Amino acid sequence: MGHGVPELVLELNGRTWTLDPSRPYTLGRDPQGDLVVEDARVSWRHATLSWSGGAWILEDHGSTNGTYVQGQRVRRLEVGTGSVVHLGNATDGPRLAFSGRAAPAASAAGAGAAHGARAAAVSQASAGQPAAQQPQPSHQQPQPQQPDWQQPQAPAGQPAAQPPQAGVPRQGGAPVQGDHRSPTTFHQFSLGRVMRIGRALENDLVVSDLQVSRHHAEFRSTPDGRFEIRDLGSHNGTYVNGQPLPKSGSALIGPHDTVGVGHSAFRVVGDRLEEFVDTGEVSFSARHLTVKVDGGKVILNDVTFGVPEKSLVAVIGPSGSGKSTLLRALTGYRPADVGEVLYDNRDLYKQFAELRQRIGLVPQDDILHKELTIRTALRYAAKLRFPGDVAEAERNARIEEVLAELKLDIHASKKITSLSGGQRKRVSVALELLTKPSLIFLDEPTSGLDPGMDRDVMKLLRELADDGRTVLVVTHSVAELGLCDRVLVMAPGGGVAYFGPPEEALNFFGYESWADVFSAFENYRDYDWMGRWRGSQHYQLYAADAETAPPAQPHLQQQVAPPVSRPPKPQSWGSQLWTLTRRYTSVIASDVGFLALMVILPVILGVVSIVIPTEHGLRANPEGFNQHAGTILLILAVGMCLSGAANSVRELVKERVIYERERATGLSRSAYLMSKVIVLGLITAFQGVIICAIGFSARELPDEGLFLPTAVELCLGIIAFGFTSMMFGLVISSLVKTSEMTMPLLVGFAIVQLVFTGVLFQIFDSPGIEQIAWLMPARWAVGALGATVDLAHTMAPWDRENPTSLDPLWEHSMGVWVLDMTVLLAIGVVCGIAVARFLRRHEPEVMRK
């Protein structure tokens, strides 16, 4: 302890610590904190202990259940010998007892009394409000219809309110470069030493992060004094300057290189390895973001701002002001055409492969399969997002921790469909919290919720920020802006009209309500809102530093980049396929309506085919031709076409938001598509068997097929046509924008197939029509069925004067049947390739470059 600093000893859960005044201590449930308190009532980042220069200070960071002294909740107090503090509950919460030589700090009782005298000031400071006097209008409050900035005598750019006084410290300024922070810890290197990093306890450097593999990577010091990083086949990858190393690859690193492993970053400085753990205390800023669309129209215009650490920021503005575009630019889903996004002063666009693991995104539509229970949905999500070597018990423990944090544990066994809108939004947030992101974005989380649920959701976001995360929410609701630390107001045209504390915003605009502000945006669309903001002293106070900050780690651009490699996936392709297939099967099994329709539809279609009267079924009539045979096959084939396409036509569009989010976290596109093909293919095959069993049971069939029993051979043709139709349904689903668009296209697809079966009119030897028919799966499907029953001779020839003019695709031969089936299935494969390409359009754009 330094000279003159009183020794302070903390006792907690039977353990004691002698506190060092040269550093602060974090208390909470975070395993990476200094003092870990394993109690569900304690917040993730509950409080900090630090020496202020004259006393030891315990400061609560807006914890959910509070900090208590003598039964009274406190936010900040001085502690010393004899102080007793409870966390999470005033009577039986975890007990902090302080002892040691007398300190200038007050005793527990004295501190409690002092706290009462200072409560208002401390509470205001804890809420992020400046201690100095709040800005007041520089003139009389204007009338809403004609604020001062519209008066002819007011110069352009004149702020409607004075900024805070000069003594107020700046907040939300230039981001602190992550590698300029004090390291969390450091490890000494010796010549020739190998230092292995991973989650397992036998590693030299143990990282307690489920995103890290058990044996993740290793540092080596070479005999010539250089250092090498080698990936050990990790699941989520090892990154050098934000770029992934090839799996089991290596790279030489220098003093300016940053190595990323999970939520930790490492840097070699001299003969030691410094570790920087991303605990949420990171800066985030946007600089000069500009987005243009076709024709050069600007929809996001030079947006610049910096977000304070561990804060809640709301983005508001009228419709069409670029809020959603800004969100996509900030998350990397649609990078800005101009400008950069800095995560802890690291370029998000260039280092997206690594930083995506630290960012959570909750879209407006729930990223959930609503047919599942909460716990089941989270278990599948955890299985996909965590490395393959994470044990089921570890995943389940993290799930239960998140459920308890968000107060969802009592609802965990409920189906998501049975939850209220606010609870469903909590589940979406829970899914993102599984991987412990430091930065969370939410798009319209309160859309469609009543005012009570609106408040509950915003309080949840406030708690997330207080627990050590930065939260940015795009919203139309302005009722709960007081819970936010900052508000970003977007103006028509995509520019920033204001960024700063919400309590100063209305004074800045010179209005009494947000309704008046939004009306002004609409009535004065040509006004230079952005210029007024940039000319104000509020801009200098809250945003100018973000614009003048140095470039993002410019020294990294001089380093030799590692070999280009695809971003690694948390799970192997086979493991992802198995998980996705099980999840999709669970979703379908939970949908009673779909299960009923899956059986009823083929039954109806099979019964309809029986209505067609014929004495000889699919046989040739000894006394002439059997025209009904072609009609029966047509009905069965088109019925199967309709059934197969109906199975899949909604499956991709309804999960588009889920796919986009999971793709950003490492989902394999081909594994996702293959899971759909497998499950839907089995369902289609089952329906094909039902249709054939009903349709052929009451019919006479030819005695022998080409190589199998006739009924089996016909069933194979029907199922193959259903499979290809199902693949066409996936193509439709990947192209449309909404589920409502699928039904008209489904009906149109079925009618086109009906026309080109070759049964209604002659297609062969019809120039133009025959070539178009080659592209239609119905042409080849009915061809395979016709080859089995010798339809060319069973039906009357189209040209009675030339009875030898027969459809070549109906010839009763093995070669023709194989040709028909091969082309039919090849069309399905081509559709699958097309779907895979179309799915790329619904992925984060930064991953496509």
Coordinates of N, CA, C and O in Angstrom, one line a residue, residues 597-744:
L597 N -52.0 -30.8 -42.6 CA -52.0 -30.5 -44.0 C -51.1 -31.4 -44.8 O -51.5 -31.8 -45.9
M598 N -50.0 -31.8 -44.2 CA -49.1 -32.7 -44.9 C -49.7 -34.0 -45.2 O -49.3 -34.6 -46.2
V599 N -50.6 -34.5 -44.4 CA -51.3 -35.7 -44.7 C -52.6 -35.5 -45.5 O -52.9 -36.3 -46.5
I600 N -53.3 -34.5 -45.2 CA -54.6 -34.3 -45.8 C -54.5 -34.0 -47.3 O -55.2 -34.5 -48.2
L601 N -53.5 -33.1 -47.7 CA -53.4 -32.7 -49.1 C -53.1 -33.8 -50.0 O -53.8 -34.0 -51.0
P602 N -52.2 -34.7 -49.8 CA -51.9 -35.8 -50.7 C -53.1 -36.8 -50.7 O -53.4 -37.4 -51.8
V603 N -53.8 -37.0 -49.6 CA -55.0 -37.8 -49.6 C -56.1 -37.3 -50.5 O -56.6 -38.0 -51.4
I604 N -56.3 -36.0 -50.5 CA -57.3 -35.4 -51.3 C -56.9 -35.5 -52.8 O -57.7 -35.8 -53.7
L605 N -55.6 -35.2 -53.1 CA -55.2 -35.3 -54.5 C -55.2 -36.8 -55.0 O -55.6 -37.0 -56.2
G606 N -54.9 -37.7 -54.1 CA -55.1 -39.1 -54.6 C -56.5 -39.5 -54.8 O -56.8 -40.2 -55.8
V607 N -57.4 -39.0 -54.0 CA -58.8 -39.4 -54.1 C -59.4 -38.7 -55.4 O -60.2 -39.3 -56.1
V608 N -58.9 -37.5 -55.7 CA -59.4 -36.8 -56.9 C -59.0 -37.6 -58.1 O -59.8 -37.7 -59.1
S609 N -57.9 -38.3 -58.2 CA -57.5 -39.1 -59.3 C -58.4 -40.3 -59.5 O -58.6 -40.8 -60.6
I610 N -59.0 -40.8 -58.4 CA -59.9 -42.0 -58.5 C -61.2 -41.6 -59.2 O -61.9 -42.5 -59.8
V611 N -61.6 -40.3 -59.2 CA -62.8 -39.9 -59.7 C -62.9 -40.2 -61.2 O -63.9 -40.4 -61.8
I612 N -61.7 -40.1 -61.9 CA -61.7 -40.3 -63.3 C -62.1 -41.8 -63.6 O -61.4 -42.7 -63.2
P613 N -63.2 -42.0 -64.4 CA -63.6 -43.4 -64.7 C -62.8 -44.1 -65.8 O -62.5 -43.4 -66.8
T614 N -62.4 -45.3 -65.5 CA -61.8 -46.1 -66.6 C -61.8 -47.6 -66.2 O -61.6 -47.9 -65.0
E615 N -62.2 -48.4 -67.2 CA -62.3 -49.8 -66.9 C -60.9 -50.5 -66.9 O -60.8 -51.5 -66.2
H616 N -60.0 -49.9 -67.6 CA -58.7 -50.6 -67.8 C -57.6 -50.0 -67.0 O -56.4 -50.3 -67.3
G617 N -57.9 -49.0 -66.2 CA -56.8 -48.3 -65.4 C -55.8 -47.7 -66.3 O -56.1 -46.9 -67.2
L618 N -54.6 -48.1 -66.2 CA -53.5 -47.6 -67.0 C -53.0 -48.6 -68.1 O -52.0 -48.4 -68.7
R619 N -53.8 -49.6 -68.3 CA -53.5 -50.6 -69.3 C -54.1 -50.1 -70.7 O -55.0 -49.3 -70.7
A620 N -53.6 -50.6 -71.7 CA -54.1 -50.3 -73.1 C -55.4 -51.1 -73.2 O -55.6 -52.3 -72.7
N621 N -56.4 -50.5 -73.9 CA -57.7 -51.2 -74.1 C -57.6 -52.1 -75.3 O -57.1 -51.8 -76.4
P622 N -57.8 -53.4 -75.0 CA -57.7 -54.4 -76.1 C -58.5 -54.0 -77.3 O -58.2 -54.4 -78.5
E623 N -59.6 -53.3 -77.2 CA -60.5 -52.9 -78.3 C -60.1 -51.5 -78.8 O -60.8 -51.1 -79.7
G624 N -59.1 -50.9 -78.3 CA -58.8 -49.6 -78.8 C -57.8 -48.9 -77.8 O -57.1 -49.5 -77.1
F625 N -57.8 -47.6 -77.8 CA -56.9 -46.8 -77.0 C -57.5 -46.4 -75.7 O -58.7 -46.2 -75.6
N626 N -56.7 -46.2 -74.6 CA -57.2 -45.8 -73.3 C -56.8 -44.4 -73.1 O -55.7 -44.1 -72.6
Q627 N -57.6 -43.4 -73.5 CA -57.3 -42.0 -73.3 C -57.3 -41.6 -71.9 O -56.6 -40.6 -71.5
H628 N -58.0 -42.3 -71.0 CA -58.0 -41.9 -69.6 C -56.7 -42.1 -68.9 O -56.4 -41.5 -67.8
A629 N -55.8 -43.0 -69.4 CA -54.6 -43.3 -68.8 C -53.7 -42.1 -68.6 O -53.1 -41.8 -67.6
G630 N -53.6 -41.3 -69.7 CA -52.8 -40.1 -69.7 C -53.4 -39.1 -68.7 O -52.6 -38.4 -68.0
T631 N -54.7 -39.0 -68.6 CA -55.4 -38.0 -67.7 C -55.1 -38.4 -66.3 O -54.8 -37.5 -65.4
I632 N -55.1 -39.7 -66.0 CA -54.9 -40.1 -64.6 C -53.4 -39.8 -64.2 O -53.2 -39.2 -63.1
L633 N -52.5 -40.1 -65.1 CA -51.1 -39.8 -64.8 C -50.9 -38.3 -64.6 O -50.1 -37.8 -63.8
L634 N -51.6 -37.5 -65.5 CA -51.5 -36.0 -65.4 C -52.0 -35.5 -64.1 O -51.3 -34.7 -63.4
I635 N -53.1 -36.0 -63.6 CA -53.7 -35.6 -62.3 C -52.7 -35.9 -61.2 O -52.5 -35.1 -60.3
L636 N -52.2 -37.2 -61.2 CA -51.3 -37.6 -60.1 C -50.0 -36.8 -60.1 O -49.5 -36.4 -59.1
A637 N -49.5 -36.5 -61.3 CA -48.2 -35.8 -61.4 C -48.4 -34.3 -61.0 O -47.6 -33.8 -60.2
V638 N -49.4 -33.7 -61.5 CA -49.6 -32.3 -61.1 C -50.0 -32.1 -59.6 O -49.6 -31.2 -59.0
G639 N -50.7 -33.1 -59.1 CA -51.0 -33.1 -57.7 C -49.8 -33.2 -56.9 O -49.6 -32.5 -55.9
M640 N -48.8 -34.1 -57.3 CA -47.6 -34.2 -56.6 C -46.7 -32.9 -56.7 O -46.1 -32.4 -55.8
C641 N -46.8 -32.3 -57.9 CA -46.1 -31.0 -58.2 C -46.6 -29.9 -57.2 O -45.8 -29.2 -56.6
L642 N -48.0 -29.8 -57.1 CA -48.5 -28.8 -56.2 C -48.2 -29.1 -54.7 O -47.8 -28.2 -54.0
S643 N -48.2 -30.4 -54.4 CA -47.9 -30.7 -53.0 C -46.4 -30.5 -52.6 O -46.1 -29.9 -51.6
G644 N -45.5 -30.9 -53.5 CA -44.1 -30.7 -53.3 C -43.7 -29.2 -53.2 O -43.0 -28.8 -52.3
A645 N -44.2 -28.4 -54.1 CA -43.9 -27.0 -54.1 C -44.5 -26.3 -52.9 O -43.9 -25.3 -52.4
A646 N -45.7 -26.7 -52.6 CA -46.4 -26.1 -51.4 C -45.6 -26.3 -50.1 O -45.6 -25.5 -49.2
N647 N -44.9 -27.4 -50.0 CA -44.1 -27.7 -48.8 C -43.0 -26.7 -48.6 O -42.7 -26.4 -47.5
S648 N -42.5 -26.2 -49.7 CA -41.2 -25.4 -49.6 C -41.4 -24.0 -49.9 O -40.5 -23.2 -49.6
V649 N -42.5 -23.6 -50.5 CA -42.6 -22.2 -51.1 C -42.5 -21.1 -50.0 O -42.1 -20.0 -50.4
R650 N -42.7 -21.4 -48.8 CA -42.7 -20.4 -47.7 C -41.4 -20.5 -46.8 O -41.2 -19.7 -46.0
E651 N -40.7 -21.6 -46.9 CA -39.8 -22.0 -45.9 C -38.6 -21.1 -45.8 O -38.0 -20.9 -44.7
L652 N -38.1 -20.5 -46.9 CA -37.0 -19.6 -46.8 C -37.4 -18.2 -46.5 O -36.7 -17.5 -45.7
V653 N -38.4 -17.7 -47.1 CA -38.8 -16.3 -46.9 C -39.3 -16.1 -45.5 O -39.0 -15.0 -44.9
K654 N -39.9 -17.1 -44.8 CA -40.4 -16.9 -43.5 C -39.2 -16.9 -42.5 O -39.3 -16.4 -41.3
E655 N -38.1 -17.5 -42.8 CA -36.9 -17.6 -42.0 C -35.8 -16.6 -42.4 O -34.7 -16.8 -41.9
R656 N -36.1 -15.7 -43.3 CA -35.1 -14.9 -43.8 C -34.3 -14.1 -42.8 O -33.1 -14.0 -42.8
V657 N -35.0 -13.5 -41.8 CA -34.3 -12.7 -40.8 C -33.4 -13.7 -39.9 O -32.3 -13.3 -39.5
I658 N -33.9 -14.9 -39.6 CA -33.2 -15.8 -38.8 C -31.9 -16.2 -39.6 O -30.8 -16.3 -39.0
Y659 N -32.1 -16.5 -40.9 CA -30.9 -16.9 -41.7 C -29.9 -15.8 -41.8 O -28.7 -16.1 -41.6
E660 N -30.3 -14.6 -42.0 CA -29.4 -13.5 -42.1 C -28.6 -13.3 -40.8 O -27.3 -13.1 -40.9
R661 N -29.2 -13.4 -39.7 CA -28.5 -13.3 -38.5 C -27.5 -14.4 -38.2 O -26.4 -14.3 -37.8
E662 N -28.0 -15.7 -38.4 CA -27.2 -16.8 -38.1 C -26.0 -16.9 -39.1 O -25.0 -17.4 -38.8
R663 N -26.3 -16.5 -40.4 CA -25.2 -16.5 -41.3 C -24.0 -15.6 -40.9 O -22.9 -15.9 -41.1
A664 N -24.4 -14.5 -40.2 CA -23.4 -13.5 -39.8 C -22.6 -14.1 -38.6 O -21.4 -13.7 -38.3
T665 N -23.1 -15.1 -37.9 CA -22.4 -15.7 -36.8 C -21.7 -17.0 -37.2 O -21.2 -17.7 -36.3
G666 N -21.7 -17.3 -38.4 CA -20.9 -18.5 -38.9 C -21.7 -19.6 -39.4 O -21.1 -20.7 -39.6
L667 N -22.9 -19.5 -39.7 CA -23.7 -20.5 -40.3 C -23.3 -20.9 -41.7 O -23.0 -20.0 -42.5
S668 N -23.2 -22.2 -42.0 CA -22.9 -22.6 -43.4 C -24.1 -22.5 -44.3 O -25.2 -23.1 -43.9
R669 N -24.0 -21.8 -45.4 CA -25.1 -21.7 -46.3 C -25.5 -23.0 -46.8 O -26.7 -23.3 -46.9
S670 N -24.6 -23.8 -47.3 CA -24.9 -25.1 -47.9 C -25.5 -26.1 -46.8 O -26.4 -26.8 -47.2
A671 N -25.0 -26.0 -45.6 CA -25.6 -26.9 -44.5 C -27.1 -26.5 -44.3 O -27.9 -27.3 -44.1
Y672 N -27.3 -25.2 -44.2 CA -28.7 -24.7 -44.0 C -29.6 -25.1 -45.1 O -30.7 -25.7 -44.9
L673 N -29.1 -25.0 -46.4 CA -30.0 -25.4 -47.5 C -30.2 -26.9 -47.5 O -31.3 -27.4 -47.8
M674 N -29.1 -27.6 -47.3 CA -29.2 -29.1 -47.3 C -30.2 -29.6 -46.2 O -30.9 -30.6 -46.4
S675 N -30.2 -28.9 -45.0 CA -31.2 -29.4 -44.0 C -32.6 -29.2 -44.5 O -33.4 -30.1 -44.2
K676 N -32.8 -28.2 -45.2 CA -34.2 -28.0 -45.8 C -34.5 -29.1 -46.8 O -35.6 -29.6 -46.8
V677 N -33.5 -29.4 -47.7 CA -33.7 -30.4 -48.7 C -34.0 -31.7 -48.1 O -34.9 -32.5 -48.6
I678 N -33.2 -32.1 -47.1 CA -33.4 -33.4 -46.5 C -34.8 -33.6 -45.9 O -35.5 -34.5 -46.1
V679 N -35.1 -32.6 -45.0 CA -36.4 -32.7 -44.3 C -37.6 -32.6 -45.2 O -38.5 -33.4 -45.2
L680 N -37.6 -31.6 -46.1 CA -38.7 -31.4 -47.0 C -38.7 -32.6 -48.0 O -39.8 -33.0 -48.5
G681 N -37.5 -33.1 -48.4 CA -37.5 -34.2 -49.3 C -38.2 -35.4 -48.8 O -38.9 -36.1 -49.5
L682 N -37.9 -35.7 -47.5 CA -38.5 -36.9 -46.8 C -40.0 -36.7 -46.7 O -40.8 -37.6 -47.0
I683 N -40.5 -35.4 -46.4 CA -41.9 -35.2 -46.3 C -42.5 -35.4 -47.7 O -43.6 -36.0 -47.8
T684 N -41.9 -34.8 -48.7 CA -42.4 -35.0 -50.1 C -42.5 -36.4 -50.5 O -43.5 -36.9 -51.2
A685 N -41.5 -37.2 -50.2 CA -41.5 -38.6 -50.5 C -42.6 -39.3 -49.8 O -43.3 -40.2 -50.4
F686 N -42.9 -39.0 -48.6 CA -44.0 -39.6 -47.8 C -45.3 -39.2 -48.5 O -46.2 -40.1 -48.6
Q687 N -45.5 -38.0 -48.9 CA -46.7 -37.6 -49.6 C -46.8 -38.3 -50.9 O -48.0 -38.7 -51.3
G688 N -45.7 -38.5 -51.6 CA -45.8 -39.2 -52.9 C -46.3 -40.6 -52.7 O -47.0 -41.2 -53.5
V689 N -45.8 -41.3 -51.6 CA -46.3 -42.7 -51.4 C -47.8 -42.7 -51.1 O -48.5 -43.6 -51.6
I690 N -48.3 -41.7 -50.4 CA -49.7 -41.6 -50.1 C -50.5 -41.4 -51.4 O -51.5 -42.1 -51.6
I691 N -50.1 -40.5 -52.2 CA -50.8 -40.2 -53.5 C -50.8 -41.5 -54.3 O -51.8 -41.9 -54.9
C692 N -49.7 -42.1 -54.5 CA -49.6 -43.3 -55.3 C -50.4 -44.5 -54.7 O -51.1 -45.2 -55.5
A693 N -50.4 -44.6 -53.4 CA -51.1 -45.7 -52.8 C -52.6 -45.6 -53.0 O -53.3 -46.6 -53.3
I694 N -53.1 -44.3 -53.0 CA -54.5 -44.1 -53.2 C -54.8 -44.2 -54.7 O -55.8 -44.8 -55.2
G695 N -54.0 -43.5 -55.5 CA -54.3 -43.3 -56.9 C -54.2 -44.6 -57.7 O -54.9 -44.8 -58.7
F696 N -53.2 -45.5 -57.3 CA -53.0 -46.8 -58.0 C -53.7 -48.0 -57.4 O -53.8 -49.0 -58.1
S697 N -54.2 -47.9 -56.2 CA -54.8 -49.0 -55.5 C -56.1 -49.5 -56.3 O -56.3 -50.7 -56.3
A698 N -56.8 -48.6 -56.8 CA -58.1 -49.0 -57.5 C -57.9 -49.1 -59.0 O -58.9 -49.2 -59.7
R699 N -56.7 -49.1 -59.5 CA -56.5 -49.1 -60.9 C -55.8 -50.4 -61.4 O -55.0 -51.0 -60.6
E700 N -56.1 -50.8 -62.6 CA -55.3 -51.9 -63.2 C -54.0 -51.3 -63.7 O -54.0 -50.3 -64.4
L701 N -52.9 -52.0 -63.4 CA -51.6 -51.5 -63.9 C -51.0 -52.6 -64.8 O -51.4 -53.8 -64.7
P702 N -50.1 -52.2 -65.7 CA -49.4 -53.2 -66.5 C -48.8 -54.2 -65.6 O -48.3 -53.9 -64.5
D703 N -48.6 -55.4 -66.1 CA -48.1 -56.5 -65.3 C -46.7 -56.3 -64.9 O -46.3 -56.6 -63.8
E704 N -45.9 -55.7 -65.7 CA -44.5 -55.5 -65.4 C -44.0 -54.1 -65.8 O -44.5 -53.5 -66.8
G705 N -43.1 -53.6 -65.0 CA -42.5 -52.3 -65.3 C -41.2 -52.6 -66.1 O -41.0 -53.7 -66.6
L706 N -40.4 -51.6 -66.3 CA -39.2 -51.7 -67.1 C -38.2 -52.5 -66.3 O -37.4 -53.3 -66.9
F707 N -38.0 -52.3 -65.0 CA -37.1 -53.1 -64.2 C -37.5 -53.3 -62.8 O -36.9 -54.0 -62.0
L708 N -38.7 -52.7 -62.4 CA -39.2 -52.9 -61.1 C -40.7 -53.2 -61.2 O -41.3 -53.0 -62.3
P709 N -41.4 -53.6 -60.1 CA -42.8 -53.7 -60.2 C -43.4 -52.3 -60.7 O -42.9 -51.3 -60.3
T710 N -44.5 -52.4 -61.4 CA -45.0 -51.2 -62.1 C -45.4 -50.1 -61.0 O -45.0 -48.9 -61.2
A711 N -46.0 -50.5 -59.9 CA -46.4 -49.5 -58.9 C -45.2 -48.8 -58.3 O -45.2 -47.6 -58.1
V712 N -44.2 -49.6 -58.0 CA -42.9 -49.0 -57.4 C -42.3 -48.0 -58.4 O -41.8 -46.9 -58.1
E713 N -42.2 -48.5 -59.7 CA -41.6 -47.6 -60.7 C -42.3 -46.3 -60.9 O -41.7 -45.2 -61.0
L714 N -43.7 -46.4 -60.9 CA -44.5 -45.2 -61.1 C -44.3 -44.3 -59.8 O -44.2 -43.1 -60.0
C715 N -44.2 -44.9 -58.7 CA -44.1 -44.1 -57.4 C -42.7 -43.4 -57.4 O -42.7 -42.2 -57.0
L716 N -41.7 -44.0 -57.9 CA -40.4 -43.3 -58.0 C -40.5 -42.1 -58.9 O -39.9 -41.1 -58.6
G717 N -41.2 -42.2 -60.0 CA -41.3 -41.1 -60.9 C -42.1 -40.0 -60.3 O -41.8 -38.8 -60.4
I718 N -43.2 -40.3 -59.5 CA -44.0 -39.3 -58.8 C -43.2 -38.6 -57.8 O -43.2 -37.4 -57.7
I719 N -42.4 -39.4 -57.0 CA -41.6 -38.8 -55.9 C -40.5 -37.9 -56.5 O -40.2 -36.8 -56.0
A720 N -39.9 -38.3 -57.6 CA -38.8 -37.5 -58.3 C -39.4 -36.2 -58.7 O -38.8 -35.1 -58.6
F721 N -40.7 -36.2 -59.3 CA -41.3 -35.0 -59.7 C -41.6 -34.1 -58.5 O -41.5 -32.9 -58.5
G722 N -42.1 -34.7 -57.4 CA -42.3 -33.9 -56.2 C -41.1 -33.3 -55.6 O -41.1 -32.1 -55.2
F723 N -39.9 -34.0 -55.7 CA -38.7 -33.4 -55.2 C -38.3 -32.2 -56.1 O -37.9 -31.2 -55.5
T724 N -38.3 -32.4 -57.4 CA -38.0 -31.2 -58.2 C -38.9 -30.1 -58.0 O -38.5 -28.9 -58.0
S725 N -40.2 -30.4 -57.9 CA -41.2 -29.3 -57.6 C -40.8 -28.6 -56.3 O -41.0 -27.4 -56.1
M726 N -40.4 -29.4 -55.3 CA -40.1 -28.8 -54.0 C -38.9 -27.9 -54.2 O -38.8 -26.8 -53.5
M727 N -37.9 -28.3 -55.0 CA -36.8 -27.4 -55.3 C -37.2 -26.1 -56.0 O -36.6 -25.0 -55.7
F728 N -38.2 -26.2 -56.9 CA -38.7 -25.0 -57.5 C -39.3 -24.1 -56.5 O -39.2 -22.9 -56.5
G729 N -40.0 -24.7 -55.5 CA -40.6 -23.9 -54.4 C -39.6 -23.2 -53.6 O -39.8 -22.0 -53.2
L730 N -38.4 -23.8 -53.4 CA -37.3 -23.1 -52.7 C -36.8 -21.9 -53.5 O -36.4 -20.9 -53.0
V731 N -36.8 -22.1 -54.8 CA -36.3 -21.0 -55.7 C -37.3 -19.8 -55.5 O -36.9 -18.7 -55.4
I732 N -38.6 -20.1 -55.6 CA -39.6 -19.0 -55.4 C -39.4 -18.4 -54.0 O -39.4 -17.1 -53.9
S733 N -39.2 -19.2 -53.0 CA -39.1 -18.7 -51.6 C -37.9 -17.8 -51.5 O -37.8 -16.9 -50.7
S734 N -36.8 -18.1 -52.2 CA -35.6 -17.3 -52.1 C -35.6 -16.0 -52.8 O -34.8 -15.1 -52.6
L735 N -36.6 -15.9 -53.8 CA -36.7 -14.7 -54.6 C -37.7 -13.7 -54.1 O -37.5 -12.5 -54.2
V736 N -38.8 -14.1 -53.5 CA -39.8 -13.2 -53.1 C -39.4 -12.4 -51.9 O -38.6 -12.8 -51.1
K737 N -40.1 -11.3 -51.7 CA -39.8 -10.4 -50.5 C -40.7 -10.7 -49.3 O -40.3 -10.5 -48.2
T738 N -41.9 -11.2 -49.6 CA -42.9 -11.5 -48.5 C -43.5 -12.8 -48.8 O -43.6 -13.3 -49.9
S739 N -44.1 -13.4 -47.7 CA -44.7 -14.7 -47.8 C -46.0 -14.6 -48.6 O -46.4 -15.6 -49.3
E740 N -46.6 -13.4 -48.6 CA -47.9 -13.3 -49.4 C -47.7 -13.4 -50.9 O -48.6 -13.7 -51.6
M741 N -46.5 -13.2 -51.3 CA -46.2 -13.3 -52.8 C -46.1 -14.7 -53.2 O -46.1 -15.0 -54.5
T742 N -46.0 -15.7 -52.3 CA -45.7 -17.0 -52.7 C -46.9 -17.7 -53.3 O -46.7 -18.5 -54.3
M743 N -48.1 -17.5 -52.8 CA -49.2 -18.3 -53.3 C -49.6 -18.0 -54.7 O -49.8 -19.0 -55.5
P744 N -49.6 -16.8 -55.2 CA -49.9 -16.6 -56.6 C -48.8 -17.3 -57.5 O -49.2 -17.9 -58.6

